[in-house]
Coordinates of C-alpha atoms in Angstrom, one line a residue:
X1 CA 0.0 0.0 0.0
X2 CA 1.4 3.4 -1.0
X3 CA 1.8 5.8 1.9
X4 CA 1.3 9.5 1.2
X5 CA 3.9 11.9 2.6
X6 CA 2.8 14.1 5.5
X7 CA 2.7 17.2 3.3
X8 CA 0.3 15.6 0.8
X9 CA -2.1 14.4 3.7
X10 CA -2.2 18.0 5.1
X11 CA -2.9 19.3 1.6
X12 CA -5.8 16.9 1.0
X13 CA -7.3 17.7 4.4
X14 CA -7.1 21.4 3.7
X15 CA -8.6 20.9 0.2
X16 CA -11.4 18.8 1.8
X17 CA -12.1 21.5 4.4
X18 CA -12.1 24.2 1.7
X19 CA -14.5 22.1 -0.4
X20 CA -16.9 21.7 2.5
X21 CA -16.7 25.4 3.3
X22 CA -17.4 26.3 -0.3
X23 CA -20.4 24.0 -0.4
X24 CA -21.7 25.6 2.9
X25 CA -21.3 29.1 1.3
X26 CA -23.3 28.0 -1.7
X27 CA -26.0 26.5 0.4
X28 CA -29.2 28.6 -0.3
X29 CA -29.7 31.2 2.4
X30 CA -33.2 31.4 4.0
X31 CA -34.9 34.6 3.0
X32 CA -36.2 37.1 5.5
X33 CA -39.8 38.3 5.3
X34 CA -41.4 41.7 5.8
X35 CA -45.2 41.4 5.6
X36 CA -46.9 44.8 5.5
X37 CA -50.7 44.8 5.7
X38 CA -53.0 47.8 6.0
X39 CA -56.6 47.8 7.0
X40 CA -59.2 48.6 4.3
X41 CA -56.6 50.0 1.9
X42 CA -58.3 50.1 -1.5
X43 CA -56.2 49.2 -4.5
X44 CA -57.7 52.4 -6.1
X45 CA -55.8 54.4 -3.5
X46 CA -52.3 53.1 -4.6
X47 CA -50.8 55.0 -7.5
X48 CA -49.2 51.8 -8.9
X49 CA -52.8 50.7 -9.6
X50 CA -54.3 54.1 -10.4
X51 CA -53.0 57.6 -9.8
X52 CA -56.3 59.5 -10.0
X53 CA -56.6 59.9 -6.2
X54 CA -53.2 59.8 -4.5
X55 CA -49.5 59.3 -5.1
X56 CA -48.0 56.5 -3.1
X57 CA -44.3 56.6 -4.2
X58 CA -43.0 54.3 -1.5
X59 CA -45.5 51.5 -1.9
X60 CA -45.1 51.9 -5.7
X61 CA -41.4 51.0 -5.2
X62 CA -42.5 47.5 -4.6
X63 CA -44.2 47.4 -8.0
X64 CA -41.2 48.9 -9.7
X65 CA -38.8 46.6 -8.0
X66 CA -41.0 43.5 -7.9
X67 CA -44.4 42.3 -9.0
X68 CA -47.9 43.8 -8.9
X69 CA -50.9 41.5 -8.9
X70 CA -54.0 42.9 -10.7
X71 CA -56.3 40.0 -9.8
X72 CA -55.6 39.5 -6.1
X73 CA -58.6 39.0 -4.0
X74 CA -59.9 37.9 -0.6
X75 CA -62.1 34.9 0.3
X76 CA -64.4 36.9 2.7
X77 CA -64.2 40.7 2.6
X78 CA -64.2 41.6 6.2
X79 CA -61.4 42.3 8.6
X80 CA -61.0 39.5 11.1
X81 CA -62.0 36.7 8.8
X82 CA -59.5 37.8 6.2
X83 CA -56.8 37.8 8.8
X84 CA -57.7 34.4 10.0
X85 CA -57.5 33.1 6.4
X86 CA -54.0 34.6 6.0
X87 CA -52.8 33.0 9.2
X88 CA -54.2 29.6 8.6
X89 CA -54.2 29.2 4.9
X90 CA -57.9 28.0 5.1
X91 CA -61.2 29.4 4.1
X92 CA -63.3 31.0 6.9
X93 CA -65.8 28.2 6.9
X94 CA -63.0 25.8 7.8
X95 CA -61.1 28.0 10.3
X96 CA -64.4 29.1 11.8
X97 CA -63.8 32.8 11.8
X98 CA -66.7 33.6 9.5
X99 CA -67.3 37.1 10.7
X100 CA -66.1 39.7 13.3
X101 CA -68.3 38.2 16.0
X102 CA -67.8 34.4 16.0
X103 CA -64.6 33.5 18.0
X104 CA -61.4 32.2 16.3
X105 CA -60.4 28.7 17.2
X106 CA -57.0 29.3 18.8
X107 CA -56.1 25.6 18.7
X108 CA -55.5 25.9 15.0
X109 CA -52.0 26.0 13.7
X110 CA -51.0 29.4 12.1
X111 CA -48.1 29.9 9.7
X112 CA -46.0 32.0 12.2
X113 CA -45.9 28.9 14.6
X114 CA -44.4 26.9 11.7
X115 CA -41.9 29.6 10.9
X116 CA -40.9 29.8 14.6
X117 CA -40.5 26.1 14.9
X118 CA -38.3 26.1 11.7
X119 CA -35.8 28.5 13.4
X120 CA -37.1 31.9 12.2
X121 CA -37.3 34.9 14.6
X122 CA -40.8 36.2 14.4
X123 CA -42.4 39.5 15.5
X124 CA -45.7 41.3 15.1
X125 CA -46.4 45.0 15.5
X126 CA -49.8 46.7 14.9
X127 CA -53.3 45.5 14.3
X128 CA -54.1 41.8 14.6
X129 CA -57.9 42.6 15.3
X130 CA -58.7 39.4 17.2
X131 CA -57.1 37.7 20.2
X132 CA -54.5 39.1 22.5
X133 CA -51.8 36.5 22.4
X134 CA -50.7 35.6 18.8
X135 CA -49.1 32.2 18.6
X136 CA -45.7 31.7 17.0
X137 CA -44.6 35.3 17.7
X138 CA -41.4 35.8 19.7
X139 CA -42.3 39.5 20.3
X140 CA -45.5 41.5 19.8
X141 CA -47.2 44.8 20.5
X142 CA -50.7 44.8 19.1
X143 CA -53.7 47.1 19.2
X144 CA -56.6 45.8 21.2
X145 CA -59.5 45.2 18.7
X146 CA -59.8 48.0 16.2
X147 CA -57.3 50.2 18.1
X148 CA -57.1 54.0 18.0
X149 CA -55.3 56.5 15.8
X150 CA -54.4 59.0 18.6
X151 CA -52.3 57.9 21.6
X152 CA -53.1 54.3 21.0
X153 CA -53.2 51.5 23.6
X154 CA -51.1 48.3 22.9
X155 CA -51.2 44.8 24.3
X156 CA -47.7 43.4 24.9
X157 CA -46.1 40.5 26.5
X158 CA -45.1 42.7 29.5
X159 CA -48.6 44.2 30.0
X160 CA -50.8 46.9 28.4
X161 CA -49.4 50.3 27.6
X162 CA -50.5 53.6 26.0
X163 CA -48.1 55.4 23.7
X164 CA -48.3 59.1 22.9
X165 CA -48.4 59.9 19.2
X166 CA -50.0 58.8 15.9
X167 CA -50.6 55.2 15.4
X168 CA -49.0 54.8 12.0
X169 CA -45.8 56.3 13.1
X170 CA -45.7 54.4 16.4
X171 CA -46.2 51.0 14.7
X172 CA -43.3 51.8 12.3
X173 CA -41.1 53.0 15.2
X174 CA -41.7 49.7 17.0
X175 CA -40.9 47.7 13.8
X176 CA -37.7 49.6 13.2
X177 CA -36.6 49.3 16.7
X178 CA -37.0 45.5 16.5
X179 CA -35.1 45.3 13.3
X180 CA -32.3 47.5 14.6
X181 CA -31.9 46.4 18.2
X182 CA -33.8 43.2 19.0
X183 CA -33.4 41.1 15.8
X184 CA -30.9 38.3 16.0
X185 CA -28.6 38.7 13.0
X186 CA -27.8 35.0 13.0
X187 CA -31.4 34.0 12.4
X188 CA -33.8 34.7 9.4
X189 CA -36.8 36.8 10.4
X190 CA -40.5 37.1 9.7
X191 CA -41.7 40.5 10.7
X192 CA -45.5 41.3 10.5
X193 CA -45.8 45.1 10.2
X194 CA -49.6 45.7 10.4
X195 CA -51.2 49.1 10.1
X196 CA -54.5 50.2 11.6
X197 CA -54.9 52.8 8.8
X198 CA -57.0 53.5 6.9
X199 CA -59.8 51.9 8.9
X200 CA -62.9 53.9 9.8
X201 CA -63.1 56.4 11.4
X202 CA -60.4 57.9 9.3
X203 CA -58.1 60.2 11.4
X204 CA -55.1 61.6 9.5
X205 CA -52.0 62.8 11.4
X206 CA -52.5 66.6 12.0
X207 CA -50.2 67.7 9.3
X208 CA -51.9 65.4 6.8
X209 CA -55.3 66.5 8.1
X210 CA -54.4 70.1 7.4
X211 CA -53.1 69.3 4.0
X212 CA -55.8 67.0 2.7
X213 CA -58.8 69.1 3.9
X214 CA -57.6 71.6 1.2
X215 CA -57.7 69.0 -1.6
X216 CA -60.6 68.1 -4.0
X217 CA -60.8 64.7 -5.6
X218 CA -62.5 63.5 -8.8
X219 CA -65.9 61.9 -8.4
X220 CA -66.4 58.2 -9.2
X221 CA -68.4 57.6 -12.3
X222 CA -70.9 55.5 -10.3
X223 CA -71.2 57.8 -7.2
X224 CA -74.9 58.3 -7.9
X225 CA -75.7 54.7 -8.8
X226 CA -79.4 53.9 -8.4
X227 CA -78.8 50.1 -8.4
X228 CA -81.1 49.4 -11.3
X229 CA -80.3 46.1 -13.1
X230 CA -78.9 44.8 -9.8
X231 CA -80.5 42.6 -7.1
X232 CA -82.0 43.1 -3.7
X233 CA -78.6 43.0 -1.9
X234 CA -77.2 46.1 -3.6
X235 CA -80.5 48.0 -3.1
X236 CA -80.8 47.3 0.6
X237 CA -77.1 47.5 1.8
X238 CA -76.6 50.3 4.3
X239 CA -73.4 51.9 3.3
X240 CA -74.4 54.8 1.1
X241 CA -72.4 58.0 1.7
X242 CA -75.4 60.3 1.9
X243 CA -77.7 58.1 4.0
X244 CA -75.4 56.0 6.1
X245 CA -72.1 57.8 6.6
X246 CA -72.3 59.5 10.0
X247 CA -71.9 63.3 10.4
X248 CA -69.9 63.3 13.6
X249 CA -68.2 59.9 13.7
X250 CA -67.1 60.0 10.0
X251 CA -67.3 63.6 8.6
X252 CA -65.9 65.2 11.8
X253 CA -68.9 67.4 12.6
X254 CA -69.2 68.4 16.3
X255 CA -72.4 67.1 17.9
X256 CA -72.9 70.7 19.1
X257 CA -72.9 71.9 15.5
X258 CA -75.7 69.4 14.5
X259 CA -77.7 70.4 17.6
X260 CA -77.3 74.1 16.8
X261 CA -78.4 73.6 13.2
X262 CA -81.5 71.7 14.4
X263 CA -82.6 70.3 11.0
X264 CA -79.7 68.3 9.4
X265 CA -81.2 66.0 6.8
X266 CA -81.1 63.3 5.7
X267 CA -81.2 61.9 9.3
X268 CA -78.4 59.3 9.6
X269 CA -78.9 56.7 12.4
X270 CA -75.9 57.4 14.6
X271 CA -74.1 54.8 16.7
X272 CA -72.9 55.6 20.1
X273 CA -69.6 56.7 18.5
X274 CA -69.0 60.3 17.6
X275 CA -66.0 62.6 16.9
X276 CA -65.2 62.7 20.6
X277 CA -64.3 59.0 20.8
X278 CA -61.1 59.8 19.1
X279 CA -60.6 63.5 19.7
X280 CA -60.8 63.1 23.5
X281 CA -57.8 60.7 23.4
X282 CA -55.7 63.6 22.4
X283 CA -53.8 65.6 25.0
X284 CA -54.3 69.4 25.2
X285 CA -51.4 70.2 22.8
X286 CA -52.7 67.7 20.2
X287 CA -56.3 69.1 20.6
X288 CA -55.1 72.6 20.0
X289 CA -53.6 71.4 16.7
X290 CA -56.6 69.4 15.5
X291 CA -59.4 71.8 16.7
X292 CA -58.9 74.7 14.2
X293 CA -59.0 72.2 11.3
X294 CA -62.2 70.6 12.6
X295 CA -63.8 74.0 13.3
X296 CA -63.2 75.0 9.7
X297 CA -64.9 71.8 8.5
X298 CA -67.8 72.5 10.7
X299 CA -68.1 76.2 9.6
X300 CA -68.2 75.0 6.0
X301 CA -70.8 72.4 6.8
X302 CA -72.9 75.0 8.8
X303 CA -72.8 77.5 5.9
X304 CA -73.4 75.2 3.0
X305 CA -75.5 72.2 4.1
X306 CA -79.0 73.7 4.5
X307 CA -79.1 75.0 0.9
X308 CA -77.5 71.9 -0.8
X309 CA -79.3 69.5 -3.1
X310 CA -79.0 65.8 -2.3
X311 CA -76.4 65.4 -5.0
X312 CA -74.4 68.3 -3.6
X313 CA -74.6 66.8 -0.1
X314 CA -73.4 63.4 -1.4
X315 CA -70.5 65.2 -3.1
X316 CA -69.6 67.1 0.1
X317 CA -69.6 63.9 2.1
X318 CA -67.5 62.2 -0.6
X319 CA -64.9 64.9 -0.5
X320 CA -64.7 64.8 3.4
X321 CA -64.4 61.0 3.2
X322 CA -61.6 61.2 0.6
X323 CA -59.7 63.9 2.5
X324 CA -59.6 61.8 5.7
X325 CA -59.1 58.4 4.1
X326 CA -56.4 59.4 1.7
X327 CA -54.7 61.6 4.4
X328 CA -54.4 58.5 6.5
X329 CA -52.9 56.5 3.6
X330 CA -50.4 59.2 2.9
X331 CA -48.8 58.5 6.4
X332 CA -48.8 54.8 5.7
X333 CA -46.9 55.4 2.5
X334 CA -44.4 57.7 4.2
X335 CA -43.8 55.1 6.9
X336 CA -43.5 52.2 4.5
X337 CA -40.7 54.3 2.9
X338 CA -38.9 54.5 6.3
X339 CA -38.9 50.7 6.6
X340 CA -37.8 50.1 3.0
X341 CA -35.0 52.6 3.5
X342 CA -33.9 50.8 6.6
X343 CA -33.6 47.5 4.7
X344 CA -31.6 49.2 2.0
X345 CA -29.3 51.1 4.4
X346 CA -28.5 48.0 6.5
X347 CA -27.9 45.4 3.8
X348 CA -31.1 43.5 4.3
X349 CA -33.0 44.4 1.1
X350 CA -31.3 41.8 -1.1
X351 CA -32.5 38.8 1.0
X352 CA -35.8 40.1 2.3
X353 CA -39.1 39.3 0.6
X354 CA -41.4 42.3 1.1
X355 CA -45.1 41.9 0.7
X356 CA -47.7 44.8 0.7
X357 CA -51.4 44.0 0.9
X358 CA -54.6 44.9 2.7
X359 CA -57.1 42.7 4.6
X360 CA -59.5 43.4 1.8
X361 CA -60.6 46.1 -0.7
X362 CA -62.8 49.1 0.0
X363 CA -65.4 51.3 -1.7
X364 CA -64.2 54.9 -2.3
X365 CA -67.6 56.2 -3.4
X366 CA -68.1 53.7 -6.2
X367 CA -71.8 52.8 -6.3
X368 CA -72.2 55.5 -3.7
X369 CA -70.7 53.3 -1.1
X370 CA -68.1 53.1 1.6
X371 CA -67.0 49.9 3.5
X372 CA -66.5 46.5 1.8
X373 CA -68.2 43.0 2.2
X374 CA -69.6 42.4 -1.3
X375 CA -68.1 40.1 -3.9
X376 CA -68.1 43.1 -6.2
X377 CA -64.6 44.2 -7.4
X378 CA -63.9 47.2 -5.2
X379 CA -64.5 45.1 -2.1
X380 CA -63.3 41.7 -3.3
X381 CA -60.1 42.7 -4.9
X382 CA -57.2 43.6 -2.7
X383 CA -53.8 45.2 -3.4
X384 CA -50.8 42.8 -3.6
X385 CA -47.3 43.8 -4.3
X386 CA -44.3 41.6 -3.8
X387 CA -40.5 42.4 -4.0
X388 CA -37.9 39.6 -3.9
X389 CA -34.5 40.8 -5.4
X390 CA -32.8 38.4 -7.8
X391 CA -36.0 36.1 -7.9
X392 CA -38.8 38.4 -9.1
X393 CA -38.2 40.3 -12.3
X394 CA -38.6 44.1 -11.5
X395 CA -41.6 45.8 -12.9
X396 CA -43.7 42.7 -13.5
X397 CA -47.5 42.7 -13.6
X398 CA -49.4 39.5 -12.9
X399 CA -53.0 39.0 -14.1
X400 CA -53.7 35.5 -12.6
X401 CA -56.4 34.9 -10.0
X402 CA -54.7 34.7 -6.6
X403 CA -56.1 35.0 -3.1
X404 CA -55.1 35.8 0.5
X405 CA -55.7 32.1 1.0
X406 CA -52.4 31.5 -0.9
X407 CA -50.1 33.6 1.3
X408 CA -49.3 31.0 4.0
X409 CA -48.2 28.3 1.5
X410 CA -46.2 30.9 -0.6
X411 CA -44.3 32.1 2.4
X412 CA -43.6 28.5 3.6
X413 CA -42.3 27.4 0.2
X414 CA -40.1 30.5 -0.2
X415 CA -38.6 29.6 3.2
X416 CA -38.1 26.0 2.1
X417 CA -40.5 24.8 4.8
X418 CA -43.1 22.1 4.2
X419 CA -46.7 23.3 4.4
X420 CA -49.4 21.4 6.3
X421 CA -51.5 19.2 4.1
X422 CA -54.8 20.8 5.3
X423 CA -53.9 24.3 4.0
X424 CA -56.3 25.1 1.1
X425 CA -54.4 27.7 -0.9
X426 CA -51.8 27.4 -3.7
X427 CA -48.2 28.6 -3.5
X428 CA -47.6 31.7 -5.7
X429 CA -44.0 30.7 -6.2
X430 CA -44.4 29.7 -9.9
X431 CA -45.9 33.1 -10.6
X432 CA -43.2 35.0 -8.5
X433 CA -40.5 33.1 -10.5
X434 CA -42.1 33.7 -13.9
X435 CA -43.2 30.1 -14.5
X436 CA -46.9 30.7 -15.2
X437 CA -47.1 27.4 -17.1
X438 CA -47.1 25.7 -13.6
X439 CA -50.1 27.8 -12.5
X440 CA -53.5 26.3 -13.5
X441 CA -56.1 28.0 -11.4
X442 CA -59.1 29.4 -13.4
X443 CA -61.4 30.5 -10.7
X444 CA -61.6 31.5 -7.0
X445 CA -64.2 31.0 -4.4
X446 CA -65.8 33.7 -2.1
X447 CA -68.2 33.5 0.8
X448 CA -69.5 36.3 3.0
X449 CA -71.5 35.6 6.2
X450 CA -72.0 38.7 8.4
X451 CA -75.8 39.3 8.0
X452 CA -78.0 40.6 9.5
X453 CA -75.5 43.0 10.9
X454 CA -73.8 46.5 10.4
X455 CA -74.2 47.6 6.8
X456 CA -76.7 44.9 6.0
X457 CA -74.9 43.2 3.1
X458 CA -76.7 39.9 2.5
X459 CA -74.9 36.5 2.9
X460 CA -73.6 35.3 -0.4
X461 CA -71.1 33.0 -2.1
X462 CA -69.8 32.9 -5.5
X463 CA -67.2 32.0 -8.2
X464 CA -65.0 34.5 -10.0
X465 CA -62.9 34.0 -13.2
X466 CA -61.1 36.5 -15.3
X467 CA -64.2 36.8 -17.5
X468 CA -67.2 36.3 -15.2
X469 CA -68.5 36.6 -11.7
X470 CA -71.5 34.4 -10.5
X471 CA -72.9 35.0 -7.0
X472 CA -75.7 33.4 -5.0
X473 CA -77.4 35.7 -2.3
X474 CA -79.2 33.6 0.3
X475 CA -80.7 33.5 3.9
X476 CA -83.7 35.9 3.5
X477 CA -83.5 36.0 -0.3
X478 CA -82.7 33.5 -3.0
X479 CA -81.1 35.5 -5.9
X480 CA -78.4 35.0 -8.4
X481 CA -76.2 37.6 -10.1
X482 CA -73.9 37.2 -13.1
X483 CA -71.5 39.9 -14.3
X484 CA -69.5 40.0 -17.5
X485 CA -66.2 41.3 -16.2
X486 CA -64.8 42.2 -19.6
X487 CA -67.9 44.0 -21.0
X488 CA -69.1 45.5 -17.7
X489 CA -66.0 46.1 -15.5
X490 CA -68.0 48.5 -13.2
X491 CA -70.5 45.7 -12.6
X492 CA -73.7 47.7 -13.4
X493 CA -75.7 45.0 -15.2
X494 CA -76.7 41.7 -13.7
X495 CA -77.0 39.4 -16.8
X496 CA -78.0 36.3 -15.0
X497 CA -81.4 36.2 -16.7
X498 CA -80.2 37.2 -20.1
X499 CA -80.7 34.2 -22.5
X500 CA -77.4 35.1 -24.2
X501 CA -75.6 34.0 -21.0
X502 CA -77.6 30.8 -20.3
X503 CA -74.8 28.5 -21.2
X504 CA -72.3 30.5 -19.1
X505 CA -74.6 30.4 -16.1
X506 CA -74.9 26.6 -16.5
X507 CA -71.1 26.1 -16.7
X508 CA -70.3 28.5 -13.8
X509 CA -72.9 26.8 -11.6
X510 CA -71.3 23.5 -12.2
X511 CA -67.8 24.9 -11.5
X512 CA -69.2 26.7 -8.4
X513 CA -70.6 23.4 -7.1
X514 CA -67.1 21.8 -7.7
X515 CA -65.4 24.5 -5.8
X516 CA -67.8 24.1 -2.9
X517 CA -66.8 20.5 -2.7
X518 CA -63.1 21.1 -3.2
X519 CA -63.0 23.6 -0.4
X520 CA -65.4 21.6 1.8
X521 CA -68.2 24.1 1.9
X522 CA -71.8 23.1 1.8
X523 CA -75.5 23.9 2.5
X524 CA -75.1 22.2 5.8
X525 CA -72.3 24.6 6.8
X526 CA -74.4 27.6 5.5
X527 CA -77.2 26.5 7.9
X528 CA -74.8 25.8 10.7
X529 CA -73.3 29.2 10.6
X530 CA -76.7 30.9 10.4
X531 CA -77.7 29.2 13.6
X532 CA -74.3 29.9 15.2
X533 CA -74.4 33.6 14.4
X534 CA -77.7 34.1 16.3
X535 CA -75.7 33.6 19.5
X536 CA -73.5 36.7 18.8

């Protein structure tokens, strides 16, 4: 046997060690995740989608440097159910969080728990909406319930606290502090950065409030919709700007102004909430900044309202709505820029997947409405922008039908973690990597439950493809609606009974029945949740 000299043995050992080190260096690095979600942020209020209302240059960066989805949607357009679907990767009829009232089953596994178990450092700051002890999160500071804009309260692992300032800035400060001082640089991270804004009642930061009350915005084409050629659900929903948006709570009219005027019509049924619910959270210095702006709004209302026509009143309320809503979004955009800049300046951007989305869409005066809930586009569709350097081609637009149902599985696959078999979505990885041939979804499923309740949007479920939308409204009605999404993008004409669409109706009903089976939904579950909702 030939014996190698000592020098050769040492050389071989060194070469072997170098080879192992080289292989380790080439081993794929786990990506970090920054998941940014706002509350009720309409895609129409992101300039990457449409620049007719507002400029959002920081959120737009994600579209320029990554991918913008034009057909992203939710499975149930209401806050807590949407968040439960994102966390579990399951439809609301499976995870049980069908509305804002029924409790969430906390025994379910959520994707942060899976990330934590796989060695990720996890954190959550901002609005969760339900529960006060999120699972799978190493550190959290979350708003109780809906939370407040001014001097908000937070639930933390060390006890509840109130922080002076504006909620959007505070949530960002928390997130940046965690990234800068509390993050373990030796671990990949998953940071959930969750804004309250622009949820109702819309309160901009005082500088934005002052700026945006001086702005005027273009009216939606369908602002004065009379709901002809639509079904009962659209005609009976209670989210019309003129008749249902509250003077004090929403438009910032002092109760004293309304009392002084004596005859403010139309009469809007007020909740117990009014402007003071938020205003009285401010300290004296903050009140002195807000009050002159609110007083100016009130003087304009006092002078103009009595002589206005209904159309003029609707327009006045629309402008007030947009001023506050968009002013709130402007702060979100500024703060998203702060976090993106931090990633860039600290060498984290290249290996961090950044996602921007909302828990659902929102009406910005289209069809005369505010709020969400319907399967109609402004409510059903949601913004989705994803940046992943070196993986996603910058400036890409994606038209495929995707849902918030898909987020959990997408994140897990990107992190090279196996997803539980009972998750119901599909990983978006083929689309993110430009391999659309591996994507075969043609339709998505939607189901809304919270009725009878605030805004009175009837229960309904449906199927949506790129071309058509078929919905079944049930409980106290039995009505079907079909919309041709290509010919009627504003969804003004229900063509369900049009003979020209008879074959399409038949085909979509069959596909809808198949989706109900695929996602384990049924008439029995519909009835179960009707009975269950009577308890809450």
